XYZ file of C-alpha atoms in Angstrom:
672
model
C -33.698 -56.001 -11.549
C -34.887 -52.664 -13.557
C -35.112 -50.461 -10.617
C -31.533 -51.599 -9.679
C -30.641 -50.659 -13.085
C -32.367 -47.364 -13.354
C -30.677 -46.550 -9.951
C -27.409 -46.990 -11.197
C -27.981 -44.821 -14.256
C -29.343 -42.005 -12.419
C -25.971 -42.547 -10.006
C -23.628 -42.448 -12.898
C -25.042 -40.069 -14.372
C -23.607 -37.394 -12.635
C -20.274 -39.088 -12.383
C -19.857 -40.167 -16.224
C -17.916 -37.853 -18.774
C -19.471 -35.697 -21.428
C -19.163 -37.554 -25.069
C -17.486 -36.669 -27.680
C -19.192 -36.400 -30.989
C -17.388 -39.541 -32.186
C -18.237 -41.703 -29.206
C -19.568 -45.208 -29.622
C -23.507 -45.274 -29.316
C -23.947 -42.312 -30.841
C -27.266 -42.237 -33.134
C -26.932 -41.217 -36.506
C -29.198 -39.256 -38.766
C -31.035 -42.001 -39.770
C -31.799 -42.963 -35.927
C -30.024 -46.233 -35.819
C -26.859 -47.340 -34.481
C -23.973 -48.367 -36.624
C -22.831 -51.745 -37.043
C -19.559 -51.260 -35.046
C -21.916 -49.548 -32.272
C -24.627 -51.754 -32.269
C -25.456 -52.489 -28.739
C -25.267 -56.493 -27.681
C -26.602 -55.943 -24.117
C -28.568 -54.145 -21.434
C -25.618 -52.943 -20.159
C -24.019 -51.553 -23.230
C -27.741 -49.678 -23.437
C -27.297 -48.510 -20.290
C -24.189 -46.982 -20.800
C -25.564 -45.188 -24.036
C -28.160 -43.739 -21.728
C -25.498 -42.473 -19.046
C -23.854 -40.618 -21.825
C -26.894 -38.853 -22.605
C -27.926 -37.779 -19.321
C -24.244 -36.449 -18.600
C -24.432 -34.527 -21.979
C -27.116 -32.789 -20.011
C -25.598 -32.583 -16.442
C -24.143 -28.619 -16.155
C -20.553 -28.107 -15.874
C -20.458 -27.724 -12.034
C -16.819 -25.576 -11.624
C -18.665 -23.012 -13.843
C -21.671 -22.385 -11.714
C -19.614 -22.561 -9.085
C -17.234 -19.794 -10.241
C -20.597 -17.283 -11.244
C -22.126 -18.252 -7.687
C -18.981 -16.491 -6.750
C -19.687 -13.606 -8.133
C -23.366 -13.033 -7.024
C -23.934 -10.060 -4.744
C -24.713 -10.434 -1.531
C -26.102 -7.823 1.483
C -23.291 -6.017 2.435
C -23.520 -7.550 6.378
C -22.857 -10.935 4.696
C -19.414 -9.674 3.924
C -16.234 -10.665 5.563
C -13.028 -9.668 4.484
C -10.269 -11.281 6.806
C -6.685 -12.483 6.891
C -4.358 -14.799 8.079
C -1.609 -13.684 10.243
C 1.167 -16.329 11.740
C 4.905 -16.882 12.348
C 6.374 -18.718 9.574
C 5.807 -22.324 8.772
C 2.986 -22.368 11.298
C 0.945 -23.635 8.402
C -0.735 -20.298 6.992
C -0.891 -21.718 3.563
C -1.861 -24.843 4.112
C -4.793 -23.598 5.769
C -6.046 -20.983 3.148
C -5.494 -24.093 0.742
C -7.967 -26.066 2.823
C -10.329 -23.320 2.955
C -10.394 -22.241 -0.676
C -11.152 -26.505 -1.090
C -14.161 -26.837 1.435
C -15.868 -23.972 0.295
C -15.252 -24.921 -3.641
C -13.435 -22.302 -4.485
C -10.948 -24.605 -6.239
C -12.039 -27.717 -7.293
C -9.855 -30.896 -5.761
C -8.303 -31.934 -9.267
C -7.053 -28.481 -9.616
C -5.663 -28.675 -6.111
C -1.856 -28.121 -5.257
C -0.067 -27.316 -1.961
C 0.916 -23.376 -1.498
C -2.134 -23.243 -4.280
C -2.022 -19.223 -3.519
C 1.634 -18.959 -3.534
C 2.317 -18.497 -7.155
C 5.943 -17.422 -7.338
C 8.264 -20.627 -7.981
C 10.661 -18.802 -5.559
C 7.751 -19.128 -2.852
C 7.724 -23.273 -3.405
C 11.339 -23.797 -3.459
C 11.914 -21.927 -0.466
C 8.276 -23.145 1.411
C 7.501 -19.637 2.583
C 4.878 -17.040 1.523
C 6.744 -13.669 0.401
C 3.848 -11.920 -1.502
C 0.476 -11.271 -0.281
C -2.402 -13.002 -2.306
C -6.045 -12.489 -2.359
C -9.041 -14.744 -2.621
C -12.923 -14.509 -2.985
C -14.886 -17.529 -1.428
C -18.536 -17.666 -1.009
C -19.947 -19.873 1.960
C -23.727 -20.644 2.888
C -24.125 -20.791 6.683
C -27.792 -21.487 7.900
C -28.854 -21.602 4.669
C -27.244 -17.752 4.039
C -24.934 -16.734 1.518
C -21.963 -14.971 2.814
C -18.775 -13.476 0.890
C -15.540 -14.335 2.342
C -12.495 -12.155 1.013
C -9.399 -14.105 2.307
C -6.184 -12.304 2.516
C -3.098 -14.991 2.910
C -0.138 -12.746 4.172
C 3.841 -13.829 4.587
C 5.223 -14.858 8.050
C 8.880 -13.630 7.755
C 10.105 -10.697 9.718
C 11.363 -8.964 6.705
C 7.693 -9.046 4.850
C 5.695 -7.387 7.814
C 5.379 -4.272 5.300
C 2.931 -6.606 3.413
C 1.419 -7.953 6.157
C 0.327 -4.313 7.559
C -1.182 -3.617 4.311
C -2.826 -6.881 4.411
C -4.519 -5.653 7.367
C -5.628 -1.985 6.418
C -8.086 -4.187 4.388
C -9.801 -6.225 6.710
C -11.814 -6.350 9.645
C -10.839 -9.924 11.089
C -7.734 -11.822 11.352
C -7.136 -15.872 11.612
C -4.133 -16.096 14.258
C -2.854 -18.885 13.212
C -0.823 -20.952 16.287
C 0.980 -24.231 16.000
C 0.197 -26.352 18.403
C 3.782 -28.129 19.053
C 5.976 -25.055 18.773
C 3.652 -22.468 20.625
C 4.336 -18.413 20.292
C 6.955 -17.513 18.404
C 8.265 -14.202 17.898
C 6.854 -13.214 14.550
C 3.441 -14.102 16.096
C 3.629 -11.469 18.804
C 4.352 -8.990 16.144
C 1.813 -9.917 14.089
C -0.697 -9.542 16.654
C 0.618 -6.108 17.817
C -0.002 -5.027 14.268
C -3.267 -6.398 14.213
C -4.333 -4.901 17.497
C -3.288 -1.662 16.374
C -5.343 -1.987 13.072
C -8.204 -2.876 15.284
C -9.556 -6.336 14.092
C -11.072 -8.971 15.375
C -8.931 -11.886 15.936
C -9.386 -15.624 16.035
C -6.983 -17.538 17.736
C -6.449 -21.049 15.990
C -4.536 -23.741 17.026
C -3.054 -25.361 14.167
C -1.007 -29.219 13.476
C -3.380 -30.863 16.342
C -2.954 -34.089 14.880
C 1.309 -33.910 15.376
C 2.474 -36.586 18.319
C 3.898 -33.443 19.834
C 0.767 -31.094 20.126
C -0.294 -29.867 23.106
C -3.135 -27.206 22.551
C -3.937 -26.992 26.018
C -0.560 -26.019 27.210
C -0.493 -23.691 24.239
C -3.669 -22.198 24.645
C -2.424 -21.262 28.233
C 0.692 -19.818 26.835
C -1.299 -17.496 24.107
C -3.401 -16.218 27.196
C -0.460 -15.512 29.472
C 2.250 -14.052 27.111
C -0.654 -12.056 24.326
C -3.576 -11.751 26.897
C -6.060 -13.321 24.014
C -9.044 -15.295 25.404
C -8.498 -18.559 24.103
C -11.202 -20.728 25.648
C -12.974 -20.922 22.371
C -9.796 -21.512 20.438
C -10.401 -23.448 17.124
C -8.472 -26.593 17.545
C -8.031 -27.568 13.851
C -5.229 -29.638 11.467
C -4.963 -27.738 7.989
C -3.048 -30.977 6.601
C -6.139 -33.623 7.894
C -9.085 -31.213 7.516
C -10.144 -31.150 11.097
C -11.747 -28.119 12.246
C -11.873 -26.356 8.891
C -15.872 -26.076 9.088
C -15.417 -24.500 12.903
C -12.947 -22.019 11.396
C -15.607 -21.156 8.505
C -18.523 -20.412 11.104
C -16.174 -18.396 13.725
C -15.453 -16.109 10.719
C -18.891 -15.424 9.749
C -20.142 -15.137 13.560
C -16.992 -13.257 14.894
C -15.648 -10.854 12.342
C -17.732 -7.965 12.047
C -19.247 -7.086 8.275
C -17.407 -3.643 6.485
C -19.482 -0.605 7.101
C -22.397 0.211 4.819
C -21.226 3.338 2.910
C -22.785 2.627 -0.306
C -24.545 6.007 -1.121
C -20.551 7.957 -0.366
C -18.629 8.965 -3.259
C -16.417 6.147 -4.344
C -12.876 5.963 -2.674
C -11.174 2.291 -2.814
C -7.623 1.863 -1.520
C -4.697 -0.037 -3.280
C -3.572 -2.304 -1.371
C -1.131 -3.968 -3.701
C -0.407 -4.255 -7.918
C 1.728 -5.562 -10.663
C 2.697 -4.781 -14.132
C 1.307 -7.435 -16.932
C 3.320 -6.695 -20.315
C -0.039 -7.012 -22.242
C -2.459 -5.131 -20.045
C -0.154 -2.987 -18.376
C -0.401 -1.952 -14.189
C -2.968 -4.566 -12.453
C -4.350 -2.818 -9.401
C -5.562 -4.610 -6.452
C -7.986 -2.689 -4.494
C -10.655 -2.753 -1.148
C -13.624 -0.750 -2.251
C -14.151 1.569 1.249
C -17.146 3.979 -0.089
C -19.254 4.037 -2.881
C -19.056 1.287 -6.155
C -17.725 1.232 -9.156
C -18.464 -0.314 -12.229
C -17.033 -1.395 -15.668
C -16.313 1.067 -18.119
C -16.086 4.103 -14.926
C -13.877 6.814 -15.708
C -11.730 6.727 -12.391
C -8.755 9.023 -11.138
C -5.787 8.286 -8.709
C -5.852 11.010 -5.923
C -2.112 11.184 -5.489
C -1.192 12.336 -8.845
C -4.309 13.151 -10.614
C -4.089 10.854 -12.932
C -7.062 9.848 -15.189
C -7.878 6.306 -16.750
C -11.219 4.355 -17.980
C -11.858 1.245 -15.643
C -11.696 -1.250 -19.030
C -11.781 -4.330 -16.947
C -12.636 -4.514 -13.184
C -13.611 -7.949 -11.378
C -12.620 -10.394 -8.460
C -9.872 -12.584 -7.093
C -11.332 -16.169 -6.605
C -8.316 -16.836 -6.743
C -7.499 -16.530 -10.255
C -9.397 -12.936 -11.743
C -12.779 -13.512 -12.698
C -14.352 -10.268 -14.587
C -17.724 -8.542 -12.804
C -19.639 -5.867 -13.718
C -19.643 -3.741 -10.528
C -18.289 -4.072 -7.383
C -19.687 -2.315 -3.940
C -18.297 -1.072 -0.392
C -16.711 -3.793 1.070
C -15.522 -5.691 -1.689
C -12.110 -6.979 -2.893
C -11.075 -6.582 -6.606
C -8.873 -5.843 -9.205
C -8.894 -3.128 -11.979
C -7.112 -2.748 -15.715
C -7.296 0.394 -16.895
C -4.149 0.488 -19.859
C -1.736 1.648 -17.214
C 1.485 1.750 -18.748
C 3.671 3.813 -16.538
C 4.316 2.230 -13.318
C 4.422 5.168 -11.501
C 0.812 6.164 -11.900
C -0.563 3.486 -9.866
C 1.258 3.193 -6.332
C 0.069 1.099 -3.279
C -1.936 3.439 -0.741
C -3.341 5.455 -3.197
C -6.814 6.208 -3.427
C -9.477 5.882 -6.266
C -12.443 7.591 -6.826
C -14.414 8.716 -9.614
C -13.234 11.307 -11.934
C -16.998 13.101 -12.571
C -17.967 12.746 -8.612
C -14.817 12.996 -6.467
C -14.253 12.155 -2.955
C -13.404 15.154 -0.725
C -10.445 13.475 0.686
C -8.270 10.260 0.134
C -7.798 7.446 2.338
C -4.872 7.607 4.851
C -2.796 5.034 2.879
C 0.076 3.757 4.080
C 2.961 4.782 6.129
C 6.336 4.620 4.004
C 8.374 1.458 4.656
C 11.913 2.536 6.104
C 14.585 0.719 4.425
C 16.970 -1.248 6.962
C 19.470 -2.759 4.651
C 21.593 -1.451 2.198
C 23.551 -2.831 -0.988
C 24.554 -1.630 -4.644
C 23.211 -3.572 -7.492
C 24.957 -3.527 -10.674
C 24.436 -5.452 -13.796
C 27.249 -7.690 -14.832
C 27.264 -6.112 -18.491
C 27.398 -2.617 -18.937
C 24.809 -2.104 -21.378
C 22.080 -4.155 -19.315
C 22.253 -0.580 -16.724
C 18.817 0.494 -18.403
C 16.799 -3.070 -18.473
C 17.844 -2.955 -14.867
C 16.332 0.283 -14.110
C 13.022 -0.461 -15.915
C 12.900 -4.219 -14.099
C 13.464 -2.260 -10.670
C 10.747 0.379 -11.361
C 8.241 -2.799 -12.102
C 9.153 -4.894 -9.372
C 8.724 -1.466 -6.578
C 5.212 -1.743 -8.060
C 4.861 -5.151 -6.619
C 7.172 -4.501 -3.836
C 6.457 -1.286 -2.339
C 9.416 -1.635 0.626
C 12.071 -1.802 -2.161
C 13.754 1.697 -2.543
C 16.732 2.762 -5.292
C 18.466 5.498 -6.295
C 21.139 5.240 -9.175
C 25.257 4.709 -8.231
C 28.136 4.786 -9.730
C 31.420 3.142 -8.983
C 35.035 3.009 -10.510
C 35.118 -0.732 -10.406
C 31.751 -1.459 -11.351
C 30.578 1.417 -13.754
C 26.765 2.250 -13.322
C 24.171 0.328 -11.285
C 22.056 1.316 -8.025
C 21.796 1.706 -4.595
C 19.085 -0.162 -2.956
C 17.217 -0.347 0.342
C 15.491 -3.453 1.676
C 13.443 -4.202 5.214
C 16.109 -7.129 5.644
C 18.651 -10.307 4.563
C 15.684 -12.345 2.805
C 14.361 -9.599 1.711
C 17.394 -8.557 -0.439
C 17.973 -12.196 -1.087
C 14.592 -12.253 -2.899
C 14.889 -9.335 -4.847
C 18.022 -10.302 -6.626
C 16.494 -13.705 -7.011
C 13.325 -12.211 -8.673
C 15.467 -9.698 -10.931
C 17.655 -12.442 -12.188
C 14.836 -15.150 -12.981
C 11.875 -12.641 -14.032
C 14.243 -10.041 -15.950
C 17.076 -12.417 -16.810
C 19.545 -9.768 -15.487
C 22.919 -10.882 -14.227
C 24.078 -8.674 -11.223
C 26.483 -7.945 -8.781
C 25.631 -7.462 -5.335
C 28.015 -5.676 -2.939
C 27.995 -6.372 0.577
C 25.048 -5.020 2.553
C 25.219 -1.917 5.179
C 22.909 0.449 7.220
C 22.695 4.339 7.252
C 24.763 5.756 9.379
C 24.777 9.646 10.751
C 27.907 11.974 10.781
C 27.901 14.735 12.544
C 30.378 17.351 10.828
C 32.406 19.838 12.683
C 30.479 22.453 11.011
C 27.582 21.131 13.227
C 26.165 19.475 10.264
C 24.379 15.766 10.174
C 24.727 13.783 7.091
C 23.044 10.883 6.282
C 25.387 8.320 4.682
C 24.814 4.834 3.770
C 27.444 4.049 1.214
C 31.610 4.288 2.181
C 32.652 6.438 -0.310
C 30.282 9.369 0.536
C 31.817 9.640 4.245
C 33.412 12.709 4.859
C 37.209 12.666 5.508
C 38.444 12.258 9.237
C 38.850 16.038 9.782
C 35.650 17.511 8.784
C 33.622 14.898 11.164
C 33.360 14.932 14.978
C 31.723 11.624 15.601
C 29.643 8.770 13.303
C 26.094 7.237 14.987
C 24.878 3.828 13.741
C 21.276 2.423 14.060
C 20.490 0.401 17.108
C 17.571 -2.486 17.075
C 15.735 -3.863 20.087
C 15.655 -7.198 19.268
C 13.322 -9.930 20.932
C 14.555 -13.559 21.134
C 12.458 -16.544 22.086
C 13.970 -19.588 22.830
C 13.891 -22.831 24.664
C 15.920 -22.766 28.191
C 18.626 -25.206 26.988
C 19.744 -22.314 24.616
C 20.071 -19.338 26.879
C 23.899 -19.835 26.947
C 24.394 -20.160 23.827
C 22.387 -17.324 22.407
C 23.758 -15.131 25.088
C 27.153 -15.692 23.790
C 26.351 -14.803 20.520
C 24.790 -11.620 21.319
C 28.035 -10.584 23.670
C 29.940 -11.226 20.505
C 28.106 -8.524 18.330
C 28.664 -5.906 20.504
C 25.223 -6.590 22.308
C 23.988 -4.583 25.254
C 21.444 -7.323 27.624
C 18.362 -5.953 28.763
C 16.221 -8.355 30.248
C 15.488 -12.144 30.347
C 11.802 -13.242 31.209
C 10.613 -17.236 31.511
C 7.463 -16.990 29.376
C 6.665 -20.384 30.306
C 8.283 -23.158 32.196
C 10.455 -24.219 29.544
C 10.874 -20.938 27.049
C 12.384 -17.620 28.041
C 12.684 -14.165 26.311
C 15.660 -12.478 25.983
C 16.050 -8.892 25.046
C 19.282 -6.931 23.589
C 20.074 -3.748 22.084
C 22.415 -4.686 19.515
C 23.720 -2.508 16.332
C 22.016 -2.905 13.009
C 25.316 -3.441 11.515
C 26.203 -6.538 13.688
C 22.535 -7.939 12.648
C 22.595 -7.491 8.828
C 25.557 -10.419 8.358
C 24.991 -13.942 9.381
C 23.210 -13.387 12.957
C 19.868 -15.067 11.972
C 21.542 -18.056 10.621
C 23.783 -18.090 13.961
C 20.798 -17.892 16.099
C 19.316 -20.690 14.334
C 22.644 -22.943 14.527
C 23.315 -22.660 18.195
C 19.940 -23.427 18.834
C 19.635 -25.973 16.305
C 16.482 -24.082 14.876
C 14.234 -23.671 18.025
C 14.885 -19.575 18.458
C 13.342 -16.934 16.716
C 13.676 -13.649 16.565
C 12.063 -10.027 16.205
C 13.238 -6.763 15.947
C 12.555 -2.955 15.882
C 15.019 -0.089 14.896
C 14.861 2.154 18.318
C 17.445 4.892 17.461
C 21.058 6.155 16.982
C 23.807 5.973 19.298
C 27.356 6.967 18.704
C 29.767 4.499 18.236
C 33.770 4.194 17.929
C 33.319 3.703 14.017
C 35.855 4.158 11.477
C 36.520 3.742 7.745
C 38.256 1.076 6.244
C 40.304 1.714 3.007
C 42.148 -0.574 0.732
C 44.691 0.447 -1.178
C 46.520 -1.361 -4.037
C 49.767 -0.050 -4.881
C 49.233 2.906 -3.293
C 45.953 4.110 -5.085
C 42.842 3.568 -2.910
C 40.174 1.596 -4.125
C 36.341 2.969 -3.278
C 35.080 -0.536 -4.045
C 36.067 -2.089 -1.299
C 36.193 0.329 1.319
C 33.782 -0.167 4.472
C 32.514 1.498 7.789
C 33.511 -0.762 10.494
C 33.725 -0.889 14.695
C 37.643 0.145 15.524
C 38.021 -3.201 17.534
C 37.134 -5.371 14.415
C 39.161 -3.202 11.904
C 42.109 -5.553 12.099
C 40.329 -8.672 11.692
C 38.759 -7.246 8.661
C 41.527 -6.032 6.885
C 43.692 -8.944 7.456
C 40.965 -11.267 5.861
C 40.616 -8.857 2.918
C 44.573 -8.091 2.237
C 44.763 -12.106 2.139
C 41.956 -12.862 -0.224
C 42.984 -10.026 -2.646
C 46.840 -11.331 -2.699
C 45.284 -14.887 -3.430
C 42.736 -13.293 -6.344
C 44.880 -10.210 -7.764
C 47.208 -11.759 -10.847
C 50.846 -10.943 -10.452
C 52.569 -7.668 -12.491
C 56.118 -7.000 -13.764
C 56.460 -5.402 -10.404
C 55.686 -5.797 -6.312
C 52.423 -4.561 -4.968
C 51.441 -3.879 -2.127
C 47.698 -4.473 -0.872
C 46.976 -2.216 2.684
C 44.239 -1.984 4.589
C 44.234 1.325 6.489
C 42.481 3.587 8.577
C 43.390 7.341 7.358
C 47.164 7.091 6.791
C 47.603 4.706 9.346
C 48.667 0.801 7.877
C 46.670 -1.584 10.168
C 47.257 -5.232 7.693
C 49.556 -5.619 4.554
C 50.349 -8.226 2.171
C 52.641 -8.161 -0.940
C 52.304 -9.503 -4.295
C 55.885 -10.308 -5.697
C 56.859 -9.078 -8.934
C 57.236 -11.456 -11.941
C 61.140 -11.465 -12.751
C 63.512 -11.961 -15.724
C 66.239 -13.880 -14.492
C 69.246 -11.402 -15.869
C 72.120 -13.560 -14.393
C 71.136 -16.723 -16.704
C 73.806 -15.713 -19.148
C 76.838 -14.911 -16.486
C 78.617 -18.349 -16.193
C 81.406 -16.580 -13.932
C 83.346 -13.634 -13.809
C 83.287 -10.767 -11.507
C 80.714 -10.460 -8.991
C 80.128 -6.530 -10.020
C 78.614 -7.657 -13.326
C 76.075 -9.332 -11.257
C 75.131 -6.680 -9.334
C 75.364 -4.120 -12.203
C 72.750 -6.200 -14.102
C 70.605 -6.638 -10.687
C 70.732 -3.107 -10.158
C 69.643 -2.179 -13.960
C 66.482 -4.281 -13.086
C 65.475 -3.033 -10.025
C 65.729 0.586 -11.563
C 63.127 -0.780 -14.385
C 61.042 -2.139 -11.819
C 61.215 1.009 -9.915
C 60.223 3.180 -13.055
C 57.089 0.635 -13.883
C 55.947 0.779 -10.071
C 55.768 4.908 -10.430
C 53.900 4.458 -13.958
C 52.261 1.108 -13.977
C 48.337 0.436 -12.988
C 46.842 -2.856 -11.486
C 43.338 -3.567 -12.599
C 42.001 -5.673 -10.579
C 39.826 -8.431 -12.286
C 35.970 -8.603 -11.558
C 36.551 -11.883 -10.202
C 38.681 -10.267 -7.525
C 35.811 -8.132 -6.701
C 33.231 -10.752 -6.650
C 35.003 -12.836 -3.928
C 36.236 -10.256 -1.830
C 32.659 -9.028 -1.605
C 31.442 -12.348 -0.854
C 34.055 -12.561 2.145
C 32.863 -8.931 3.148
C 29.505 -10.341 3.604
C 31.165 -12.949 5.801
C 33.358 -10.856 7.728
C 31.482 -8.066 8.674
């Protein structure tokens, strides 16, 4: 009996909570129990012993955190990222890796742990890359695994490319029921360009519709990767996670041993903290960095002292030193957002490196729109917010712009429509701004009569018709992957959007790949929504800009009472000009308040009116006092009223309300 009790005590010692100072059973200074807490049985005494034992037990989570800070040889460091198409289980797999390695305790675990923005959780997508340091023991040998979780949507491919530059290997996650998708291919090509070791992983094998054998064959046929040893897992159920960790250790090569070289660290991400300034995420390529070192950013020659360095695990944990191959963060009281840019190289002030790291190629914006504050006095707040957001999102570009209708704002460039939506929502949520967003547009090239070429992203900047010879618009090569049942509707969509059909290949018996050459302007509208709608959500797409082509494009102006409204001007293809013009004039007729005179609303191409509506005048009944008499009296009164209306129209101005602009901009997004 005594042995059983002792065994029970030893088991409970690990699980029992640490007692509070006022817990029952705690001894007084005299060494006796108080009357209220005097034990009545052996079980009570056992519980008292359990509490004492638990009080001396170490805090396991703290120890685990310190374990991750322990140094390992550079040969035991593995830097890898997870790449996949959207919704193939990247974030779920990252969660399970963090849980299995003890990086995050089970009680602290939540879905999409690395997705720390509310926006990411609401939409169920990854927007920002996130880094996490894990410790894994294999064959009694500790390894340091640096994971970077990446987005899966085509609009955030710049985030993926930056992640790949900080890694030596990549887990290619493919849904065992859906197979290879468009973004899967795009991410694989990015990884191959970076010379990464790719480990194929077939996820979601627990689903009833999973076909891992067929998907493995599909990967071999389409991508060319050897999938004979592809890992089959279910991140949700925890199947195959240990095999993935073992494969990372055995297959991903360690970083190069360049510890003795001068410090060179690549900045792959950063964000602005209102209390600590700019926080920089970096990968040490050469040398080492210590807390308190005087550092220099090689691009702009700015000097700072490293007040705090540490690792991301996934929360920030301070460290005294980081060596070549390690990934960490740096705080140096950097207040100017322009001083620490993504792609810059960090080096020591005293012992500088001879040359900077290659960094990243500049992101090329594909979609442009105007951002204007609803309140004019928020312009400076918007400028500051865009600067801070650009620090965290290097693909965002902006420049000041003014509009006669909406005042001062910014012309912003994005990688795609989703990127535009995310930036808008982040500005409104994180910086409490109320914004007006104009219809998305692309950059056109205008060949002028004097043989100059002008780039134009805003219709108001387009040269006059007499000064231009032609207008060129950007074209994209778009690859559409779809089940064979939806080929017809998708080809119909391509033809409607002025697409030029190139080829169609059956990548498997049931899936086809369609390739179109499409004007980018036709794709920035609702093309993606239509694609998903016509394929019931099964089709996916990937695109790349291939160059400019000359097209029959015209500037569509809106005139209200004979005055052009620049804010409502658009550049459209001649074939769509009438449809767009008719929709805009009809909408404006509903929204503009009536005046004391007649208001013509016209859509024009140059001097030619292609669509017109008229807003009738508010009229006083001047004949109400005429109960009879000669008709000439009535005619005289009506003529006098008409002359007054004519004078009013000549000198009157029509103020277009803000609500009308908002509604028309929304309409432009639908019809363009």
